[in-house]
Amino acid sequence: MKVLIIGGAGMIGEKLHSALAKSHSGKNPVTEVILHDRVEPRTAFIEDHGFQTRVLTGNFADQAEVRKLASLRPDVIFHLAAIVSGEAENDFQKGWDINGHGTWQLLEALRAEHVESGGTYVPRLVFTSSIAVFGPPYPEQIPDDFLCTPQTSYGAQKVVGELLVADYSRKGYLDGFSIRLPTICVRPGKPNLAASSFFSGIIREPLNGMDAVLPVPDTVRHWLASPRAAAGFLVHAMTLDTSLLENRLSLNLPGVSCTVAEQIEALRKLAGDDIVKHIKPGFDENIMRIVEGWPRDFSAERAKRLGFTAEEGFEEIIRTYMEDDLDIRT
Amino acid sequence: MKVLIIGGAGMIGEKLHSALAKSHSGKNPVTEVILHDRVEPRTAFIEDHGFQTRVLTGNFADQAEVRKLASLRPDVIFHLAAIVSGEAENDFQKGWDINGHGTWQLLEALRAEHVESGGTYVPRLVFTSSIAVFGPPYPEQIPDDFLCTPQTSYGAQKVVGELLVADYSRKGYLDGFSIRLPTICVRPGKPNLAASSFFSGIIREPLNGMDAVLPVPDTVRHWLASPRAAAGFLVHAMTLDTSLLENRLSLNLPGVSCTVAEQIEALRKLAGDDIVKHIKPGFDENIMRIVEGWPRDFSAERAKRLGFTAEEGFEEIIRTYMEDDLDIRT
């Protein structure tokens, strides 16, 4: 099985690449992984994964580039590449160009390849969407059939991507679906431009002996899963029988619902008071406005029934970070 | 007030044009109506409406054309132009090009005009969406917050249009929203390529002494409103205070829910047995498959609360056709 990861140099791409190594020995093993991104991945691809890894750099939103990728005829494509929420909100044009039009061009390139193959090439496409597709007012817990009324450009772009993936799949040009990831936390490495970046920062920076700014009140409740869980979602999505989705090709994934105060208490329990003191309140109206519009809790029943699993609580999320990333130089 | 109707030569455009004449004398009267379409409208624009009517022909999905339209800086834009459902299902590329990309380019042209005006040009945009944005399984009656899972390309294209209109409006580039029209019935004139065309045909053709094919069982239930109601929705949408929509910029409009059997009985009551005999069953699997995926009944509570009104029953829909269109040579 040939696997293409678009956005392969990003944090999730890297975690997925490693997770594929642990899971590739099924009845249809992974033989090659193509990591595609604007930049080369850091280190992970050098390791021996039991399959060949190829690195390609370029802009997936460029038409020639995406045609080249499609012509490789990967069996599975993970589409992880995106302008993140904060950047897409600040740069309207760039967000729509990359997240909207770029994703569309990817699907068009795959359709052209499908046609050229005489209809035999029907790749699995896994599109990573986000809980930013939802908008308030919310019920206490969001059910699987809750409507999409995004209140950010990023969220709107993700819904457009979902709709395109669903229609191209319905027509048989590909076999795709969308998974709406919880906010991924604790992200290793540096803060990014996502408005949700602080959810990782307030855990990661203190555990590394550095101060972290908390831009929102600690009463903020949010929906989270670890990078390890995210990689697990993607590996599970790779071989899911999509007929089980019954024409609703977007899935809310499981996660942990907790408040910032609960997150801080979990950190205190695992790492002590001195570590928690590194968290410094610093209210940021812009971030607060974006986060306010985000959902807080999901039932995620369909995804659980289909075998997707996440952590049971926030302590487990922190422990996952400590096991997988804390000692690795970032 | 300068009004632009994109798709102005279509049946709804024509009805809207006439309805504007009856309603233009408010505190901000209509001074000019620009009818834009691929072809010239038939006759309606010749009449004296109390405002100037200009006719422009061209393809709204062409970038230069839509820039020209935006440069006219209309105060209100009705975006009615679309490849209809049956055609969009048969010609995937054309449907996405026109309904998807074309609508996006219209919004981009309006945004460019907004920027050029220094942010002062913020037109009202009314986007006509459709109940084809929904997909089964359905509850008995669809509530206002039901999710969009379209099962046709046309439906998916309409949701994409809604999302774009909402995001451009949220950013303040325009003041737009989307209205999800019921199936419009009884359409005057000739059958079109919409899969829903027969809903009009089985009333219109018999009333004009011609046979009509019924391609589905008479147990099919559907959601309908008259052309007069559609024009009324659009006129009402022209001046609606969009802040009342509270960031959910798509509205399910009111209509009449009835079965084909009930429609036929209403026709019998108004026009007699001999007229009804013109309806000939002729099962069409393709149409049935599309119609099967369509919703049957809506609460439409928000729209009713906001002052949108439709007919009370199917007899009223037939009477509207008889009053407005039956004696007019088509």
XYZ file of C-alpha atoms in Angstrom:
660
model
C 0.000 0.000 0.000
C 1.398 3.366 -1.049
C 0.535 6.179 1.359
C 0.764 9.913 0.676
C 0.734 12.355 3.586
C 0.082 15.922 2.441
C 1.293 18.115 5.258
C 3.731 15.352 6.125
C 6.292 17.622 7.793
C 3.798 18.921 10.331
C 3.464 17.570 13.820
C 0.509 15.290 13.039
C 2.166 14.096 9.836
C 5.234 13.098 11.786
C 3.197 11.259 14.422
C 1.217 9.503 11.710
C 4.412 8.473 9.939
C 5.676 6.829 13.112
C 2.297 5.248 13.859
C 2.199 3.703 10.364
C 5.477 1.946 11.176
C 3.820 0.244 14.143
C 0.717 -0.760 12.222
C 1.863 -1.505 8.690
C 2.060 -5.288 8.961
C -1.611 -6.045 8.335
C -2.943 -8.039 5.403
C -2.241 -5.079 3.127
C 1.029 -3.662 4.524
C 2.342 -0.184 3.867
C 5.170 -0.451 1.337
C 5.898 3.221 0.793
C 5.125 6.510 2.509
C 5.439 9.795 0.639
C 5.780 12.778 2.935
C 4.788 15.950 1.117
C 5.040 19.444 2.563
C 6.352 22.919 1.838
C 9.443 22.065 3.878
C 11.336 18.873 4.631
C 10.303 17.009 7.767
C 12.671 17.223 10.714
C 14.080 13.816 11.494
C 11.484 11.107 11.707
C 11.792 9.900 8.136
C 15.402 8.874 8.592
C 14.442 6.084 10.975
C 13.847 2.592 9.681
C 10.098 2.118 9.506
C 9.991 -1.169 7.629
C 8.766 0.642 4.519
C 10.285 3.046 2.078
C 9.859 6.750 2.840
C 10.085 9.370 0.151
C 10.176 13.101 0.868
C 8.749 15.620 -1.594
C 8.596 19.364 -1.082
C 6.277 21.807 -2.784
C 3.004 23.673 -2.396
C 0.019 21.291 -2.534
C -2.209 24.202 -3.555
C -0.205 24.576 -6.762
C -1.977 22.842 -9.636
C 1.119 21.324 -11.260
C 2.337 20.062 -7.895
C -0.898 18.359 -6.985
C -1.145 16.737 -10.433
C 2.331 15.334 -9.905
C 1.239 13.931 -6.540
C -1.904 12.368 -7.997
C 0.098 10.782 -10.820
C 1.953 8.740 -8.189
C -1.410 7.019 -7.606
C -1.157 6.551 -3.862
C -3.637 4.043 -2.434
C -4.235 6.248 0.593
C -3.968 10.027 0.840
C -4.010 11.827 4.146
C -4.791 15.493 3.557
C -3.442 17.233 6.653
C -2.162 20.448 5.051
C -3.849 23.707 6.027
C -3.373 27.321 6.913
C -4.192 27.262 10.630
C -7.170 29.017 12.197
C -5.513 32.204 13.438
C -3.669 32.792 10.177
C -6.745 32.032 8.057
C -8.689 34.570 10.109
C -6.042 37.266 9.658
C -5.374 36.571 5.985
C -8.746 35.937 4.356
C -7.328 35.525 0.862
C -4.578 33.099 1.828
C -6.889 30.955 3.929
C -9.462 30.554 1.163
C -6.777 30.082 -1.496
C -5.004 27.276 0.335
C -7.661 25.625 2.504
C -10.500 26.150 0.061
C -9.197 26.266 -3.475
C -6.116 24.145 -2.762
C -8.171 21.279 -1.380
C -10.516 21.496 -4.358
C -7.559 21.284 -6.760
C -6.272 18.208 -4.976
C -9.632 16.515 -5.512
C -9.683 17.624 -9.153
C -6.229 16.113 -9.687
C -7.383 12.824 -8.153
C -10.506 12.854 -10.325
C -8.398 13.422 -13.452
C -6.270 10.432 -12.428
C -9.427 8.382 -11.831
C -10.685 9.210 -15.317
C -7.304 8.489 -16.866
C -7.235 5.074 -15.181
C -10.539 4.186 -16.800
C -12.222 4.370 -13.413
C -10.012 1.799 -11.696
C -8.080 4.285 -9.551
C -10.276 5.123 -6.531
C -7.985 6.133 -3.687
C -8.887 6.365 -0.008
C -8.766 10.007 1.027
C -8.788 10.983 4.690
C -9.498 14.688 5.134
C -8.687 16.170 8.524
C -11.446 18.569 9.407
C -11.952 20.320 12.705
C -14.465 21.113 15.419
C -14.176 24.702 14.116
C -16.904 23.717 11.617
C -19.419 24.352 14.412
C -20.807 27.624 15.705
C -22.834 28.716 18.740
C -25.349 28.433 20.246
C -24.440 24.919 21.370
C -26.273 22.317 23.406
C -24.452 21.123 26.549
C -23.066 18.193 24.557
C -22.980 18.313 20.760
C -24.693 15.347 19.088
C -23.403 13.679 15.905
C -26.060 15.349 13.753
C -25.377 18.928 14.871
C -25.389 21.490 12.049
C -22.317 23.332 10.734
C -22.419 27.116 11.155
C -18.728 28.025 11.317
C -17.815 31.403 12.803
C -14.270 31.535 11.444
C -12.933 31.402 7.888
C -10.913 28.321 8.850
C -14.075 26.554 9.982
C -15.942 27.539 6.803
C -13.028 26.299 4.675
C -13.066 22.968 6.473
C -16.806 22.490 5.824
C -16.291 23.324 2.156
C -13.531 20.688 2.074
C -15.868 18.157 3.708
C -18.618 18.851 1.163
C -16.224 18.458 -1.752
C -14.755 15.225 -0.369
C -18.283 13.878 0.158
C -19.482 14.767 -3.346
C -16.388 13.431 -5.119
C -16.751 10.245 -3.053
C -20.483 9.924 -3.720
C -19.676 10.083 -7.436
C -17.082 7.309 -7.019
C -14.043 9.384 -8.026
C -12.474 8.565 -4.687
C -13.320 6.789 -1.454
C -12.994 9.565 1.048
C -14.362 10.919 4.265
C -13.642 13.637 6.817
C -12.681 13.370 10.440
C -13.250 16.348 12.707
C -10.289 16.340 15.035
C -10.562 17.695 18.553
C -7.972 20.341 19.406
C -4.692 18.452 19.558
C -2.923 18.847 22.860
C -0.160 18.623 24.056
C 1.575 19.582 20.810
C 5.355 19.172 21.069
C 7.641 21.866 19.697
C 6.984 25.561 19.331
C 3.703 27.487 19.563
C 1.979 27.918 16.185
C -0.443 30.487 14.789
C -3.541 28.478 15.691
C -5.759 30.290 18.179
C -5.804 27.030 20.154
C -2.013 26.964 20.516
C -2.140 27.988 24.191
C -3.945 24.775 25.197
C -0.646 23.002 24.512
C 1.535 25.872 25.664
C 0.234 25.951 29.238
C 1.238 22.306 29.672
C 4.306 22.037 27.460
C 6.165 25.201 28.474
C 5.900 24.608 32.253
C 6.997 20.975 31.879
C 10.045 22.313 30.027
C 10.754 24.876 32.739
C 9.459 27.842 30.767
C 6.688 30.368 31.362
C 3.457 30.126 29.369
C 0.776 32.756 28.814
C -2.845 31.809 29.441
C -4.864 34.176 27.214
C -8.341 33.100 28.413
C -10.113 32.663 31.789
C -9.617 29.200 33.338
C -13.372 28.585 33.099
C -13.028 27.983 29.346
C -14.088 24.412 28.523
C -12.736 22.702 25.438
C -12.479 19.414 23.544
C -9.043 17.831 23.332
C -7.112 14.748 22.262
C -3.395 13.914 22.212
C -1.150 13.764 19.132
C -0.915 9.998 19.753
C -4.720 9.764 19.616
C -4.722 11.871 16.425
C -2.273 9.489 14.746
C -4.437 6.608 15.927
C -7.546 8.212 14.371
C -5.752 8.530 11.047
C -4.425 4.971 11.016
C -7.909 3.716 11.863
C -9.419 5.886 9.097
C -7.026 4.399 6.546
C -8.905 1.107 6.331
C -12.383 1.975 7.648
C -15.259 0.526 5.626
C -16.793 3.791 4.419
C -20.131 2.132 3.612
C -20.674 2.111 7.390
C -20.857 5.928 7.257
C -24.186 5.722 5.379
C -23.674 8.837 3.244
C -22.808 11.091 6.164
C -19.125 11.362 5.421
C -18.039 13.611 8.281
C -17.292 12.210 11.703
C -16.983 13.960 15.067
C -14.117 12.146 16.781
C -13.872 11.269 20.476
C -11.884 13.418 22.875
C -11.714 14.782 26.410
C -13.956 17.657 27.515
C -12.427 19.698 30.313
C -11.910 23.249 31.563
C -8.581 25.058 31.632
C -8.810 24.924 35.449
C -9.125 21.114 35.261
C -6.156 20.990 32.904
C -4.085 23.031 35.327
C -5.123 20.771 38.237
C -4.121 17.682 36.233
C -0.725 19.294 35.586
C -0.381 20.127 39.290
C -1.146 16.508 40.247
C 1.398 15.081 37.798
C 4.167 17.704 38.025
C 3.657 19.777 41.184
C 3.011 23.377 42.235
C 6.294 24.825 41.024
C 5.603 23.718 37.486
C 2.087 25.223 37.526
C 3.531 28.582 38.641
C 4.955 28.949 35.128
C 1.421 29.636 33.850
C 0.890 33.412 33.673
C -2.515 34.905 32.880
C -2.373 37.370 29.977
C -5.802 38.020 28.530
C -5.926 38.205 24.711
C -9.203 39.505 23.352
C -8.580 38.225 19.823
C -7.943 34.653 20.958
C -10.791 34.827 23.453
C -13.235 35.880 20.724
C -12.250 32.944 18.516
C -12.207 30.371 21.343
C -15.578 31.596 22.649
C -17.153 30.416 19.429
C -15.770 26.906 19.756
C -17.678 23.883 21.012
C -16.937 22.329 24.379
C -18.173 18.755 24.434
C -19.299 16.068 21.988
C -21.056 12.732 22.183
C -18.974 11.342 19.244
C -21.096 8.182 19.403
C -20.790 7.246 15.737
C -17.006 7.481 15.766
C -16.746 5.459 18.973
C -19.034 2.801 17.488
C -16.779 2.731 14.424
C -13.748 2.043 16.600
C -12.103 5.458 16.998
C -10.621 5.900 20.485
C -9.078 8.788 22.438
C -7.904 9.430 25.998
C -10.198 8.992 28.995
C -9.140 12.170 30.804
C -6.726 15.102 30.714
C -4.165 13.461 33.007
C -3.814 10.737 30.400
C -3.253 13.425 27.759
C -0.417 14.946 29.809
C 1.112 11.509 30.477
C 1.023 10.797 26.740
C 3.016 13.965 26.143
C 5.507 13.042 28.882
C 5.974 9.564 27.384
C 6.119 10.512 23.716
C 7.677 13.950 23.550
C 8.989 15.467 26.773
C 12.530 14.087 26.585
C 12.889 14.555 22.843
C 14.829 17.672 21.911
C 12.412 19.862 19.898
C -31.894 51.613 -4.741
C -30.124 49.837 -7.588
C -31.007 46.144 -7.854
C -29.100 43.485 -9.801
C -30.808 40.181 -10.584
C -28.304 37.537 -11.705
C -30.339 34.923 -13.492
C -32.808 37.671 -14.337
C -34.191 35.994 -17.462
C -35.263 32.903 -15.550
C -38.771 32.327 -14.312
C -38.064 33.468 -10.743
C -36.129 36.480 -12.005
C -39.093 37.521 -14.091
C -41.530 37.100 -11.186
C -39.192 39.041 -8.923
C -38.897 41.835 -11.463
C -42.671 42.214 -11.530
C -42.947 41.953 -7.759
C -40.391 44.748 -7.314
C -42.683 47.002 -9.350
C -45.462 46.465 -6.816
C -43.235 47.015 -3.801
C -40.691 49.642 -4.813
C -42.348 52.662 -3.262
C -41.039 52.233 0.284
C -38.770 54.678 2.045
C -35.884 53.548 -0.149
C -37.517 52.944 -3.544
C -36.042 50.886 -6.348
C -34.697 53.250 -8.991
C -33.075 50.754 -11.342
C -33.203 47.018 -11.954
C -30.443 45.293 -13.895
C -31.481 41.934 -15.310
C -28.441 39.805 -16.037
C -28.531 36.390 -17.676
C -26.996 34.342 -20.474
C -29.991 35.244 -22.627
C -32.363 38.208 -22.815
C -35.535 37.945 -20.752
C -38.733 37.296 -22.654
C -41.086 40.239 -22.257
C -41.511 41.415 -18.714
C -38.869 44.129 -18.820
C -40.696 46.044 -21.516
C -43.533 46.926 -19.180
C -43.461 50.162 -17.217
C -42.445 49.261 -13.695
C -41.912 52.752 -12.325
C -38.155 52.231 -12.377
C -35.525 51.915 -15.057
C -34.753 48.384 -16.255
C -31.480 47.518 -17.897
C -30.780 44.184 -19.569
C -27.275 42.721 -19.666
C -26.323 39.373 -21.160
C -23.268 37.295 -20.352
C -21.998 34.408 -18.234
C -21.912 35.341 -14.554
C -19.325 32.610 -13.962
C -16.894 34.476 -16.219
C -14.471 36.528 -14.153
C -14.454 39.630 -16.392
C -18.247 39.589 -16.580
C -18.756 39.421 -12.851
C -16.217 42.198 -12.248
C -18.169 44.366 -14.646
C -21.364 43.605 -12.726
C -19.747 44.386 -9.367
C -18.384 47.671 -10.730
C -21.984 48.839 -11.195
C -22.184 48.773 -7.374
C -25.744 47.563 -7.023
C -27.240 48.072 -3.563
C -28.961 44.716 -3.723
C -27.871 41.616 -5.617
C -30.153 38.636 -6.070
C -28.083 35.628 -7.063
C -30.580 33.294 -8.752
C -28.344 31.848 -11.480
C -27.555 28.141 -11.339
C -27.172 24.954 -13.286
C -30.278 23.042 -12.160
C -30.201 19.816 -10.157
C -30.608 17.262 -12.935
C -28.015 18.903 -15.155
C -25.536 19.369 -12.297
C -25.901 15.668 -11.493
C -25.264 14.622 -15.089
C -22.445 17.087 -15.744
C -20.264 17.112 -12.630
C -17.710 19.530 -14.051
C -20.217 22.072 -15.321
C -22.207 22.051 -12.088
C -19.168 22.678 -9.897
C -17.735 25.240 -12.334
C -20.884 27.352 -12.468
C -22.663 26.766 -9.166
C -19.496 26.393 -7.110
C -16.697 28.363 -8.662
C -18.964 30.890 -10.389
C -20.648 31.876 -7.136
C -17.259 32.181 -5.454
C -16.032 34.507 -8.220
C -19.093 36.688 -7.801
C -18.284 37.094 -4.120
C -14.633 37.799 -4.932
C -15.682 40.517 -7.365
C -17.909 42.102 -4.715
C -15.087 41.919 -2.179
C -12.696 43.624 -4.617
C -15.291 46.369 -5.056
C -15.671 46.639 -1.274
C -11.914 47.061 -0.883
C -11.742 49.587 -3.706
C -14.501 51.648 -2.078
C -12.459 51.902 1.108
C -14.922 49.609 2.842
C -17.996 51.751 2.188
C -19.565 49.472 -0.426
C -21.327 46.641 1.444
C -24.140 45.359 -0.765
C -27.061 43.220 0.305
C -26.689 39.806 -1.326
C -29.597 37.364 -1.381
C -28.449 33.880 -2.364
C -31.155 31.444 -3.413
C -30.293 28.076 -1.951
C -32.455 24.989 -1.957
C -33.872 22.209 0.201
C -31.495 19.971 -1.796
C -28.867 20.917 0.814
C -30.412 18.229 3.037
C -30.001 14.468 2.939
C -31.714 11.499 4.572
C -32.454 10.130 7.064
C -34.970 12.844 7.941
C -37.214 13.399 10.931
C -40.963 13.623 10.187
C -40.623 17.405 10.037
C -37.231 19.031 9.532
C -36.348 21.589 12.214
C -34.486 24.838 11.503
C -31.231 23.478 12.897
C -31.108 20.303 10.818
C -27.678 19.461 9.382
C -26.697 19.664 5.704
C -25.667 16.351 4.156
C -26.513 16.854 0.472
C -26.869 13.766 -1.702
C -26.622 15.540 -5.052
C -23.883 17.729 -6.521
C -26.420 20.549 -6.841
C -27.171 20.339 -3.127
C -23.466 20.289 -2.233
C -22.846 23.310 -4.477
C -25.642 25.210 -2.774
C -24.183 24.532 0.707
C -20.771 25.693 -0.499
C -22.431 28.877 -1.777
C -24.139 29.370 1.596
C -20.859 28.945 3.476
C -19.080 31.429 1.248
C -21.890 33.991 1.517
C -21.844 33.580 5.305
C -18.079 33.985 5.625
C -17.854 37.003 3.301
C -20.748 38.542 5.255
C -19.207 37.749 8.640
C -16.083 39.581 7.496
C -18.182 42.602 6.464
C -17.406 42.454 2.731
C -21.097 42.193 2.048
C -24.383 41.902 3.915
C -25.695 38.623 2.628
C -27.670 35.576 3.561
C -29.156 32.483 1.950
C -32.756 31.422 1.582
C -33.535 27.773 0.971
C -36.443 27.802 -1.428
C -39.010 25.016 -1.453
C -39.517 23.400 -4.851
C -41.266 26.083 -6.898
C -44.559 24.902 -8.327
C -46.478 25.567 -10.553
C -43.726 26.847 -12.861
C -45.158 28.443 -16.010
C -43.621 27.663 -19.373
C -41.765 24.573 -20.470
C -40.335 21.711 -18.392
C -36.693 22.254 -17.401
C -33.838 19.909 -16.528
C -34.507 20.031 -12.786
C -35.435 16.630 -11.383
C -38.355 18.402 -9.696
C -39.768 19.649 -12.999
C -42.624 17.124 -12.984
C -44.187 18.655 -9.830
C -45.149 21.596 -12.034
C -45.755 19.530 -15.148
C -48.521 17.384 -13.656
C -50.540 20.530 -12.885
C -49.509 22.851 -15.710
C -49.784 20.482 -18.671
C -53.286 19.168 -17.786
C -54.570 22.714 -17.175
C -53.304 23.544 -20.672
C -55.001 20.489 -22.158
C -51.805 18.484 -22.533
C -50.644 15.162 -21.148
C -48.037 15.077 -18.377
C -45.847 12.209 -17.222
C -45.721 11.397 -13.522
C -42.320 9.725 -13.020
C -42.783 8.813 -9.320
C -45.443 7.030 -7.212
C -48.212 9.335 -5.955
C -47.179 8.589 -2.362
C -44.152 10.884 -2.773
C -44.412 13.790 -0.336
C -42.665 17.053 -1.073
C -42.241 20.681 -0.028
C -43.613 23.310 -2.383
C -44.330 27.015 -2.829
C -45.624 29.058 -5.757
C -43.596 31.381 -7.987
C -45.566 34.265 -6.438
C -44.455 33.141 -2.974
C -40.858 32.856 -4.239
C -40.921 36.434 -5.510
C -42.403 37.482 -2.178
C -39.563 35.737 -0.285
C -36.997 37.620 -2.362
C -38.628 41.022 -1.961
C -38.853 40.405 1.794
C -35.197 39.314 1.892
C -34.146 42.542 0.172
C -34.604 44.652 3.294
C -34.489 42.110 6.123
C -32.410 43.151 9.118
C -29.709 40.470 8.909
C -28.659 40.985 12.528
C -31.863 39.116 13.406
C -30.323 35.991 11.851
C -27.803 35.798 14.721
C -24.925 34.385 12.660
C -26.931 31.559 11.162
C -27.204 32.994 7.688
C -29.241 30.256 6.006
C -32.999 30.130 6.326
C -35.448 27.312 5.601
C -38.431 29.064 4.029
C -42.100 28.225 4.562
C -44.029 26.106 2.076
C -46.710 23.473 1.665
C -46.018 19.812 2.478
C -48.205 17.439 0.489
C -48.169 14.161 -1.426
C -48.511 13.867 -5.185
C -51.888 12.189 -4.534
C -53.009 15.265 -2.572
C -51.799 17.498 -5.402
C -53.806 15.489 -7.902
C -56.918 15.657 -5.690
C -56.532 19.439 -5.396
C -56.323 19.643 -9.187
C -59.423 17.446 -9.516
C -61.333 19.692 -7.115
C -60.412 22.867 -8.988
C -60.435 21.626 -12.583
C -62.364 18.324 -12.750
C -61.809 14.687 -13.662
C -61.137 15.220 -17.354
C -58.190 17.461 -16.602
C -56.716 14.935 -14.147
C -56.878 12.224 -16.814
C -54.026 14.007 -18.603
C -51.633 12.743 -15.894
C -49.982 9.539 -17.133
C -47.766 7.436 -14.861
C -44.329 6.794 -16.374
C -41.832 5.670 -13.765
C -38.343 7.170 -14.122
C -35.727 5.533 -11.923
C -33.227 8.382 -12.255
C -35.715 11.018 -11.115
C -37.050 8.734 -8.380
C -33.566 8.201 -6.975
C -32.943 11.956 -6.775
C -36.393 12.806 -5.371
C -36.171 10.006 -2.795
C -33.289 11.856 -1.197
C -35.266 15.069 -0.810
C -36.943 16.283 2.351
C -40.704 16.312 2.713
C -41.680 18.762 5.421
C -40.163 21.658 7.384
C -41.052 23.651 10.471
C -39.542 26.861 8.941
C -40.225 28.602 12.255
C -37.396 31.120 12.036
C -38.404 32.286 8.567
C -42.058 32.604 9.573
C -41.057 34.602 12.651
C -38.992 36.856 10.366
C -42.033 37.541 8.204
C -41.607 35.160 5.258
C -44.968 33.782 4.084
C -46.096 31.108 1.611
C -49.353 29.413 0.631
C -51.522 27.580 3.167
C -52.278 24.563 0.976
C -51.826 23.083 -2.479
C -55.175 24.325 -3.790
C -53.942 27.854 -3.147
C -50.787 27.030 -5.117
C -52.855 25.893 -8.109
C -55.116 28.961 -7.850
C -52.034 31.193 -7.833
C -50.918 29.582 -11.085
C -54.369 30.016 -12.603
C -54.443 33.704 -11.629
C -50.878 34.616 -12.544
C -49.937 32.423 -15.477
C -52.617 30.227 -16.990
C -53.958 32.746 -19.496
C -50.585 34.115 -20.457
C -49.245 32.673 -23.682
C -45.989 30.864 -22.844
